[in-house]
């Protein structure tokens, strides 16, 4: 779609009319558009669901606590306290989802419903920026981890089932850790690529890059 755009520029002067056409978007502009497209949605685009509040902890702190909870879950499992081990792993997942949401939008969940909503939004973000496979991995792992929470109130799982689902909770932590790591660069870019100036900057970059292509020596 981007390659089909044609830009025509005419410059009038004493020497006559200079005209040029650019039949494709220069790579620098395509890269710029990719940055804009991959930016996470703002807080304003999140639904006003009860239980979502502004984050007061850094994403990294939430991830540290999530890892500590996973360690505790494994310790409890080793002691045969199966149901509590599963619940502790679920708490780790809540911290992880909050870390991702805090990194992307500056919010956290304070209820189960809000946690599930933010998980869905993070999955949408992953699908848009990293592909369907990564997004589906988060969705699948979240469903397994959520079953640990349900099992806490209605115990049915044996130790091996809980252990398998704890591994899924660990998978969520790894995915979210990458989200947090990637979000730092995109958030810093946001300081310079504000929506109000982005369209003007795009046009300027387009013209300058096109002129560089026209003036560059041909290899033909």
XYZ file of N, CA and C in Angstrom:
660
model
N 0.840 -1.206 0.000
C 0.000 0.000 0.000
C 0.875 1.255 0.000
N 1.935 1.259 0.866
C 2.794 2.424 0.938
C 3.540 2.656 -0.367
N 3.914 1.571 -1.051
C 4.719 1.694 -2.261
C 3.945 2.294 -3.421
N 2.609 2.384 -3.316
C 1.800 2.884 -4.422
C 1.639 4.397 -4.391
N 2.134 5.048 -3.343
C 1.976 6.495 -3.216
C 2.974 7.206 -4.129
N 2.515 8.222 -4.846
C 3.376 8.994 -5.738
C 3.349 10.447 -5.296
N 4.518 11.040 -5.162
C 4.630 12.450 -4.777
C 5.132 13.248 -5.979
N 4.443 14.318 -6.334
C 4.863 15.184 -7.416
C 5.178 16.568 -6.851
N 6.357 17.097 -7.172
C 6.785 18.406 -6.671
C 7.201 19.266 -7.862
N 6.705 20.469 -7.922
C 7.106 21.419 -8.965
C 7.709 22.649 -8.304
N 8.865 23.078 -8.767
C 9.542 24.257 -8.237
C 9.689 25.266 -9.370
N 9.168 26.471 -9.188
C 9.212 27.509 -10.217
C 10.330 28.498 -9.903
N 11.093 28.853 -10.894
C 12.170 29.825 -10.716
C 12.560 30.446 -12.031
N 13.621 31.236 -11.974
C 14.057 31.937 -13.187
C 14.539 30.976 -14.256
N 14.960 29.778 -13.821
C 15.471 28.814 -14.773
C 14.392 27.954 -15.400
N 13.141 28.211 -15.087
C 12.052 27.419 -15.636
C 11.370 26.606 -14.548
N 10.817 25.487 -14.948
C 10.057 24.643 -14.020
C 10.819 23.344 -13.798
N 11.053 23.058 -12.545
C 11.705 21.796 -12.194
C 10.632 20.858 -11.635
N 10.531 19.677 -12.173
C 9.495 18.733 -11.749
C 10.126 17.391 -11.447
N 9.622 16.733 -10.408
C 10.117 15.395 -10.099
C 8.981 14.564 -9.538
N 9.120 13.262 -9.687
C 8.153 12.328 -9.136
C 8.886 11.280 -8.322
N 8.307 10.943 -7.198
C 8.850 9.871 -6.369
C 7.831 8.748 -6.376
N 8.182 7.629 -6.922
C 7.226 6.553 -7.113
C 7.128 5.611 -5.925
N 7.978 5.811 -4.956
C 7.881 4.977 -3.772
C 8.276 5.802 -2.564
N 7.792 5.414 -1.419
C 8.149 6.111 -0.192
C 9.570 5.739 0.202
N 10.451 6.680 0.471
C 11.808 6.356 0.904
C 11.793 5.541 2.195
N 12.827 4.768 2.385
C 12.871 3.866 3.535
C 12.790 4.604 4.862
N 13.351 5.814 4.920
C 13.329 6.553 6.187
C 11.908 6.913 6.573
N 11.086 7.233 5.573
C 9.698 7.591 5.866
C 8.902 6.347 6.246
N 9.153 5.229 5.550
C 8.470 3.981 5.885
C 8.785 3.575 7.316
N 10.047 3.755 7.716
C 10.428 3.427 9.088
C 9.712 4.335 10.074
N 9.576 5.615 9.698
C 8.870 6.564 10.563
C 7.408 6.172 10.738
N 6.789 5.769 9.630
C 5.392 5.338 9.694
C 5.239 4.095 10.558
N 6.207 3.196 10.502
C 6.155 1.993 11.326
C 6.212 2.335 12.799
N 7.013 3.353 13.140
C 7.092 3.786 14.539
C 5.745 4.294 15.009
N 5.114 5.142 14.162
C 3.806 5.683 14.524
C 2.780 4.575 14.683
N 2.786 3.597 13.765
C 1.791 2.525 13.784
C 1.971 1.613 14.982
N 3.206 1.478 15.466
C 3.461 0.545 16.553
C 3.318 1.173 17.929
N 3.050 2.464 17.959
C 2.909 3.109 19.272
C 1.696 2.537 19.990
N 1.845 2.249 21.301
C 0.718 1.708 22.038
C -0.395 2.726 22.180
N -1.653 2.289 22.306
C -2.751 3.228 22.484
C -2.587 4.016 23.772
N -3.081 5.227 23.789
C -2.955 6.047 24.981
C -3.968 5.615 26.028
N -3.807 6.171 27.220
C -4.735 5.848 28.307
C -6.164 6.198 27.912
N -6.317 7.265 27.143
C -7.656 7.710 26.755
C -8.392 6.670 25.923
N -7.668 5.780 25.266
C -8.305 4.775 24.425
C -8.676 3.520 25.211
N -8.312 3.443 26.468
C -8.734 2.324 27.303
C -10.151 2.587 27.796
N -10.944 1.546 27.849
C -12.323 1.699 28.315
C -12.343 2.092 29.797
N -13.302 2.910 30.193
C -13.386 3.345 31.598
C -13.948 2.243 32.496
N -13.178 1.168 32.635
C -13.626 0.032 33.441
C -13.271 0.256 34.904
N -14.188 -0.059 35.780
C -13.931 0.059 37.213
C -12.786 -0.862 37.599
N -11.870 -0.335 38.419
C -10.751 -1.147 38.869
C -9.446 -0.823 38.185
N -9.462 0.079 37.212
C -8.223 0.512 36.563
C -7.837 1.879 37.113
N -6.642 1.959 37.665
C -6.176 3.202 38.271
C -4.776 3.536 37.761
N -4.330 4.726 38.068
C -2.997 5.155 37.641
C -1.935 4.383 38.414
N -0.902 3.970 37.710
C 0.172 3.190 38.337
C 1.016 4.073 39.248
N 1.326 3.546 40.422
C 2.169 4.268 41.367
C 3.524 3.588 41.546
N 3.682 2.391 40.960
C 4.950 1.674 41.008
C 5.544 1.578 39.618
N 6.852 1.505 39.573
C 7.528 1.314 38.298
C 7.283 -0.105 37.787
N 7.220 -0.280 36.469
C 7.026 -1.622 35.917
C 8.077 -2.622 36.395
N 9.316 -2.151 36.510
C 10.394 -3.036 36.947
C 10.150 -3.558 38.362
N 9.630 -2.711 39.234
C 9.339 -3.128 40.607
C 8.246 -4.194 40.643
N 7.244 -4.012 39.791
C 6.165 -4.993 39.712
C 6.684 -6.332 39.195
N 7.613 -6.300 38.245
C 8.185 -7.544 37.723
C 9.046 -8.249 38.770
N 9.787 -7.486 39.555
C 10.591 -8.088 40.626
C 9.692 -8.819 41.612
N 8.580 -8.183 41.975
C 7.650 -8.825 42.899
C 7.013 -10.060 42.264
N 6.727 -9.974 40.971
C 6.144 -11.128 40.289
C 7.093 -12.321 40.333
N 8.358 -12.091 40.088
C 9.335 -13.183 40.142
C 9.454 -13.752 41.563
N 9.386 -12.885 42.564
C 9.443 -13.347 43.947
C 8.236 -14.225 44.271
N 7.093 -13.868 43.733
C 5.886 -14.675 43.965
C 6.000 -16.043 43.289
N 6.602 -16.093 42.099
C 6.799 -17.379 41.437
C 7.716 -18.268 42.270
N 8.773 -17.683 42.807
C 9.680 -18.453 43.675
C 8.931 -18.993 44.894
N 8.073 -18.161 45.465
C 7.285 -18.596 46.625
C 6.307 -19.700 46.225
N 5.712 -19.566 45.047
C 4.775 -20.591 44.565
C 5.470 -21.942 44.442
N 6.667 -21.941 43.913
C 7.407 -23.195 43.778
C 7.809 -23.763 45.137
N 8.112 -22.895 46.075
C 8.438 -23.350 47.421
C 7.217 -24.007 48.074
N 6.057 -23.367 47.943
C 4.827 -23.919 48.505
C 4.475 -25.254 47.845
N 4.669 -25.317 46.544
C 4.384 -26.561 45.828
C 5.287 -27.679 46.329
N 6.547 -27.359 46.583
C 7.475 -28.358 47.102
C 7.094 -28.848 48.476
N 6.382 -28.033 49.221
C 5.940 -28.419 50.561
C 4.576 -29.103 50.542
N 4.017 -29.237 49.359
C 2.725 -29.909 49.257
C 1.529 -29.011 49.486
N 1.763 -27.711 49.580
C 0.654 -26.760 49.767
C 0.198 -26.336 48.367
N -0.508 -27.212 47.715
C -0.766 -27.103 46.278
C -1.636 -25.901 45.908
N -2.770 -25.769 46.569
C -3.716 -24.728 46.186
C -3.145 -23.330 46.424
N -2.456 -23.158 47.556
C -1.845 -21.858 47.850
C -0.720 -21.552 46.868
N -0.011 -22.594 46.436
C 1.044 -22.394 45.435
C 0.448 -21.845 44.140
N -0.666 -22.399 43.723
C -1.322 -21.919 42.511
C -1.796 -20.487 42.637
N -2.334 -20.142 43.798
C -2.823 -18.780 44.010
C -1.669 -17.778 44.005
N -0.539 -18.179 44.570
C 0.625 -17.283 44.576
C 1.133 -17.057 43.152
N 1.076 -18.092 42.323
C 1.464 -17.936 40.921
C 0.498 -16.993 40.208
N -0.781 -17.082 40.540
C -1.768 -16.172 39.958
C -1.470 -14.726 40.361
N -1.091 -14.528 41.625
C -0.738 -13.173 42.070
C 0.465 -12.641 41.299
N 1.381 -13.547 40.953
C 2.531 -13.150 40.143
C 2.075 -12.678 38.765
N 1.099 -13.359 38.209
C 0.567 -12.975 36.905
C -0.095 -11.598 36.972
N -0.839 -11.354 38.037
C -1.470 -10.036 38.208
C -0.408 -8.945 38.229
N 0.672 -9.176 38.984
C 1.757 -8.199 39.029
C 2.380 -8.008 37.648
N 2.533 -9.103 36.904
C 3.134 -9.020 35.577
C 2.250 -8.229 34.613
N 0.954 -8.523 34.612
C 0.033 -7.783 33.736
C 0.051 -6.298 34.100
N 0.097 -6.009 35.394
C 0.168 -4.612 35.829
C 1.467 -3.958 35.377
N 2.551 -4.729 35.369
C 3.828 -4.186 34.902
C 3.736 -3.803 33.430
N 3.125 -4.678 32.630
C 2.964 -4.373 31.216
C 2.073 -3.165 30.985
N 0.960 -3.104 31.702
C 0.035 -1.981 31.544
C 0.655 -0.677 32.037
N 1.436 -0.760 33.111
C 2.103 0.435 33.630
C 3.129 0.959 32.630
N 3.846 0.024 31.988
C 4.854 0.430 31.003
C 4.215 1.048 29.766
N 3.096 0.492 29.321
C 2.466 0.949 28.085
C 1.563 2.156 28.280
N 0.771 2.147 29.349
C -0.260 3.178 29.500
C -0.255 3.890 30.850
N 0.622 3.471 31.769
C 0.674 4.149 33.065
C -0.475 3.806 33.986
N -1.072 2.623 33.807
C -2.192 2.212 34.658
C -1.961 0.799 35.185
N -2.734 0.450 36.215
C -2.718 -0.912 36.762
C -4.151 -1.325 37.080
N -4.331 -2.613 37.265
C -5.654 -3.160 37.594
C -5.756 -3.411 39.087
N -6.931 -3.162 39.630
C -7.202 -3.411 41.044
C -8.334 -4.413 41.227
N -8.711 -5.090 40.153
C -9.757 -6.109 40.250
C -9.482 -7.188 39.208
N -10.118 -8.353 39.395
C -9.936 -9.454 38.448
C -10.432 -9.048 37.060
N -11.568 -8.405 37.002
C -12.123 -7.980 35.711
C -11.182 -7.015 35.001
N -10.621 -6.079 35.765
C -9.708 -5.105 35.175
C -8.424 -5.771 34.699
N -7.952 -6.763 35.456
C -6.744 -7.499 35.053
C -6.967 -8.205 33.722
N -8.122 -8.867 33.587
C -8.424 -9.576 32.344
C -8.562 -8.603 31.173
N -9.130 -7.450 31.443
C -9.265 -6.441 30.387
C -7.889 -5.965 29.914
N -6.999 -5.656 30.860
C -5.666 -5.176 30.496
C -4.852 -6.269 29.802
N -5.049 -7.513 30.219
C -4.372 -8.618 29.527
C -4.797 -8.662 28.065
N -6.094 -8.465 27.819
C -6.590 -8.462 26.448
C -6.000 -7.322 25.637
N -5.856 -6.159 26.259
C -5.292 -5.005 25.566
C -3.812 -5.213 25.274
N -3.089 -5.828 26.210
C -1.675 -6.121 25.979
C -1.538 -7.129 24.842
N -2.437 -8.121 24.803
C -2.416 -9.099 23.712
C -2.660 -8.417 22.370
N -3.587 -7.466 22.332
C -3.836 -6.719 21.096
C -2.592 -5.943 20.675
N -1.943 -5.331 21.641
C -0.711 -4.593 21.362
C 0.368 -5.524 20.802
N 0.510 -6.704 21.410
C 1.499 -7.672 20.940
C 1.183 -8.149 19.525
N -0.087 -8.373 19.251
C -0.474 -8.836 17.925
C -0.143 -7.789 16.863
N -0.304 -6.538 17.228
C -0.027 -5.460 16.290
C 1.474 -5.227 16.105
N 2.267 -5.446 17.141
C 3.686 -5.105 17.084
C 4.611 -6.307 16.907
N 4.205 -7.487 17.396
C 5.095 -8.646 17.327
C 4.475 -9.853 16.625
N 3.200 -9.779 16.326
C 2.583 -10.864 15.585
C 1.595 -11.682 16.394
N 0.803 -12.464 15.674
C -0.273 -13.252 16.274
C 0.251 -14.335 17.218
N 1.380 -14.947 16.878
C 1.885 -16.047 17.697
C 2.205 -15.600 19.115
N 2.862 -14.460 19.249
C 3.214 -13.954 20.579
C 1.957 -13.579 21.348
N 1.022 -12.935 20.663
C -0.230 -12.539 21.320
C -1.004 -13.764 21.805
N -1.085 -14.785 20.956
C -1.806 -15.999 21.340
C -1.102 -16.742 22.476
N 0.224 -16.660 22.509
C 0.961 -17.287 23.610
C 0.584 -16.641 24.929
N 0.431 -15.315 24.929
C 0.002 -14.629 26.148
C -1.418 -15.021 26.522
N -2.312 -15.038 25.547
C -3.711 -15.383 25.821
C -3.833 -16.793 26.398
N -3.132 -17.738 25.795
C -3.195 -19.126 26.245
C -2.620 -19.285 27.655
N -1.455 -18.646 27.872
C -0.816 -18.742 29.185
C -1.668 -18.078 30.260
N -2.322 -16.980 29.896
C -3.169 -16.295 30.871
C -4.353 -17.168 31.279
N -4.943 -17.859 30.312
C -6.055 -18.757 30.636
C -5.631 -19.847 31.598
N -4.435 -20.393 31.394
C -3.932 -21.439 32.291
C -3.683 -20.887 33.687
N -3.080 -19.700 33.752
C -2.799 -19.094 35.050
C -4.080 -18.721 35.782
N -5.068 -18.261 35.038
C -6.349 -17.890 35.649
C -7.037 -19.108 36.256
N -6.807 -20.268 35.672
C -7.408 -21.486 36.226
C -6.843 -21.805 37.601
N -5.612 -21.370 37.876
C -5.035 -21.550 39.209
C -5.818 -20.745 40.244
N -6.238 -19.566 39.848
C -7.027 -18.726 40.752
C -8.390 -19.370 41.033
N -9.009 -19.903 39.997
C -10.299 -20.579 40.177
C -10.143 -21.839 41.027
N -9.040 -22.516 40.834
C -8.789 -23.747 41.588
C -8.590 -23.480 43.080
N -8.133 -22.288 43.404
C -7.914 -21.931 44.811
C -9.232 -21.955 45.588
N -10.309 -21.542 44.923
C -11.615 -21.493 45.577
C -12.410 -22.786 45.385
N -12.042 -23.543 44.376
C -12.714 -24.832 44.125
C -11.642 -25.857 43.750
N -10.859 -26.335 44.743
C -9.683 -27.177 44.473
C -10.019 -28.478 43.741
N -9.361 -28.652 42.589
C -9.514 -29.878 41.815
C -8.186 -30.354 41.225
N -7.200 -29.478 41.154
C -5.944 -29.806 40.490
C -5.023 -30.612 41.400
N -4.293 -31.527 40.789
C -3.237 -32.206 41.536
C -1.940 -31.418 41.379
N -0.884 -31.879 42.015
C 0.379 -31.137 42.036
C 0.957 -30.951 40.641
N 0.870 -31.974 39.791
C 1.440 -31.868 38.449
C 0.697 -30.848 37.590
N -0.611 -30.787 37.776
C -1.389 -29.808 37.008
C -1.043 -28.390 37.447
N -0.926 -28.202 38.753
C -0.551 -26.880 39.269
C 0.847 -26.505 38.778
N 1.763 -27.451 38.801
C 3.121 -27.170 38.339
C 3.124 -26.769 36.865
N 2.338 -27.458 36.054
C 2.270 -27.127 34.629
C 1.736 -25.717 34.413
N 0.760 -25.327 35.218
C 0.184 -23.993 35.072
C 1.093 -22.918 35.640
N 1.902 -23.267 36.632
C 2.903 -22.324 37.133
C 3.907 -22.006 36.029
N 4.238 -22.998 35.226
C 5.130 -22.772 34.087
C 4.515 -21.784 33.094
N 3.203 -21.853 32.940
C 2.521 -20.897 32.077
C 2.576 -19.487 32.664
N 2.499 -19.397 33.979
C 2.645 -18.096 34.641
C 4.046 -17.535 34.390
N 5.037 -18.409 34.421
C 6.408 -17.980 34.134
C 6.532 -17.506 32.684
N 5.812 -18.138 31.795
C 5.815 -17.727 30.391
C 5.272 -16.305 30.256
N 4.242 -15.986 31.020
C 3.672 -14.636 30.996
C 4.714 -13.622 31.457
N 5.442 -13.963 32.517
C 6.471 -13.051 33.015
C 7.518 -12.754 31.946
N 7.905 -13.769 31.182
C 8.897 -13.566 30.132
C 8.359 -12.659 29.026
N 7.105 -12.868 28.654
C 6.500 -12.036 27.607
C 6.400 -10.586 28.063
N 5.936 -10.394 29.291
C 5.761 -9.037 29.803
C 7.103 -8.349 30.013
N 8.096 -9.101 30.418
C 9.433 -8.517 30.582
C 9.897 -7.903 29.265
N 9.607 -8.578 28.164
C 9.981 -8.053 26.854
C 9.151 -6.825 26.502
N 7.870 -6.831 26.887
C 7.015 -5.662 26.658
C 7.582 -4.447 27.377
N 7.968 -4.640 28.633
C 8.513 -3.533 29.430
C 9.809 -3.031 28.804
N 10.664 -3.965 28.391
C 11.939 -3.577 27.788
C 11.705 -2.769 26.509
N 10.804 -3.223 25.659
C 10.542 -2.534 24.401
C 9.844 -1.187 24.613
N 9.042 -1.082 25.641
C 8.233 0.127 25.833
C 9.087 1.333 26.171
N 10.251 1.127 26.756
C 11.074 2.267 27.150
C 11.477 3.100 25.945
N 11.873 2.458 24.840
C 12.273 3.213 23.660
C 11.077 3.929 23.039
N 9.907 3.251 23.000
C 8.739 3.882 22.384
C 8.246 5.053 23.220
N 8.333 4.937 24.551
C 7.890 6.044 25.405
C 8.823 7.247 25.240
N 10.132 7.012 25.085
C 11.046 8.125 24.889
C 10.795 8.796 23.541
N 10.455 8.014 22.523
C 10.141 8.590 21.223
C 8.897 9.468 21.298
N 7.971 9.101 22.168
C 6.731 9.874 22.288
C 7.004 11.310 22.715
N 8.109 11.558 23.408
C 8.431 12.908 23.848
C 8.713 13.819 22.648
N 9.135 13.220 21.549
C 9.501 13.991 20.368
C 8.461 13.876 19.252
N 7.695 12.803 19.253
C 6.736 12.578 18.172
C 5.310 12.798 18.665
N 5.038 13.977 19.154
C 3.697 14.286 19.638
C 2.730 14.300 18.462
N 1.478 13.879 18.678
C 0.501 13.829 17.575
C 0.346 15.147 16.839
N 0.496 16.258 17.532
C 0.263 17.556 16.898
C 1.327 17.896 15.858
N 2.579 17.421 16.045
C 3.639 17.778 15.110
C 3.973 16.645 14.154
N 3.482 15.449 14.444
C 3.841 14.288 13.622
C 3.499 14.467 12.144
N 2.291 14.941 11.764
C 1.976 15.077 10.332
C 2.927 16.035 9.612
N 3.287 17.156 10.270
C 4.177 18.124 9.649
C 5.587 17.548 9.512
N 6.021 16.842 10.529
C 7.336 16.218 10.474
C 7.393 15.159 9.389
N 6.306 14.427 9.220
C 6.252 13.395 8.185
C 6.422 13.994 6.799
N 5.730 15.090 6.514
C 5.828 15.735 5.205
C 7.249 16.230 4.965
N 7.856 16.826 5.991
C 9.220 17.330 5.856
C 10.198 16.205 5.567
N 10.103 15.121 6.309
C 10.986 13.978 6.097
C 10.797 13.396 4.702
N 9.558 13.349 4.254
C 9.233 12.793 2.940
C 9.929 13.591 1.835
N 9.808 14.908 1.901
C 10.373 15.753 0.860
C 11.894 15.708 0.881
N 12.486 15.815 2.064
C 13.941 15.798 2.165
C 14.518 14.476 1.689
N 13.894 13.365 2.099
C 14.388 12.058 1.674
C 14.243 11.891 0.171
N 13.156 12.383 -0.392
C 12.949 12.288 -1.820
C 13.978 13.078 -2.605
N 14.303 14.278 -2.100
C 15.308 15.091 -2.766
C 16.678 14.427 -2.726
N 16.993 13.755 -1.629
C 18.269 13.047 -1.526
C 18.339 11.920 -2.555
N 17.199 11.255 -2.768
C 17.175 10.170 -3.748
C 17.368 10.704 -5.175
N 16.734 11.850 -5.458
C 16.844 12.421 -6.797
C 18.278 12.896 -7.085
N 18.917 13.491 -6.065
C 20.252 14.058 -6.268
C 21.348 13.018 -6.178
N 21.030 11.813 -5.658
C 22.047 10.778 -5.526
C 22.464 10.281 -6.895
N 23.765 9.967 -7.081
C 24.229 9.481 -8.385
C 23.600 8.138 -8.720
N 23.243 7.946 -9.983
C 22.602 6.703 -10.409
C 23.625 5.618 -10.611
N 23.232 4.373 -10.271
C 24.108 3.212 -10.466
C 23.853 2.517 -11.788
N 22.861 3.006 -12.519
C 22.511 2.366 -13.792
C 23.545 2.691 -14.878
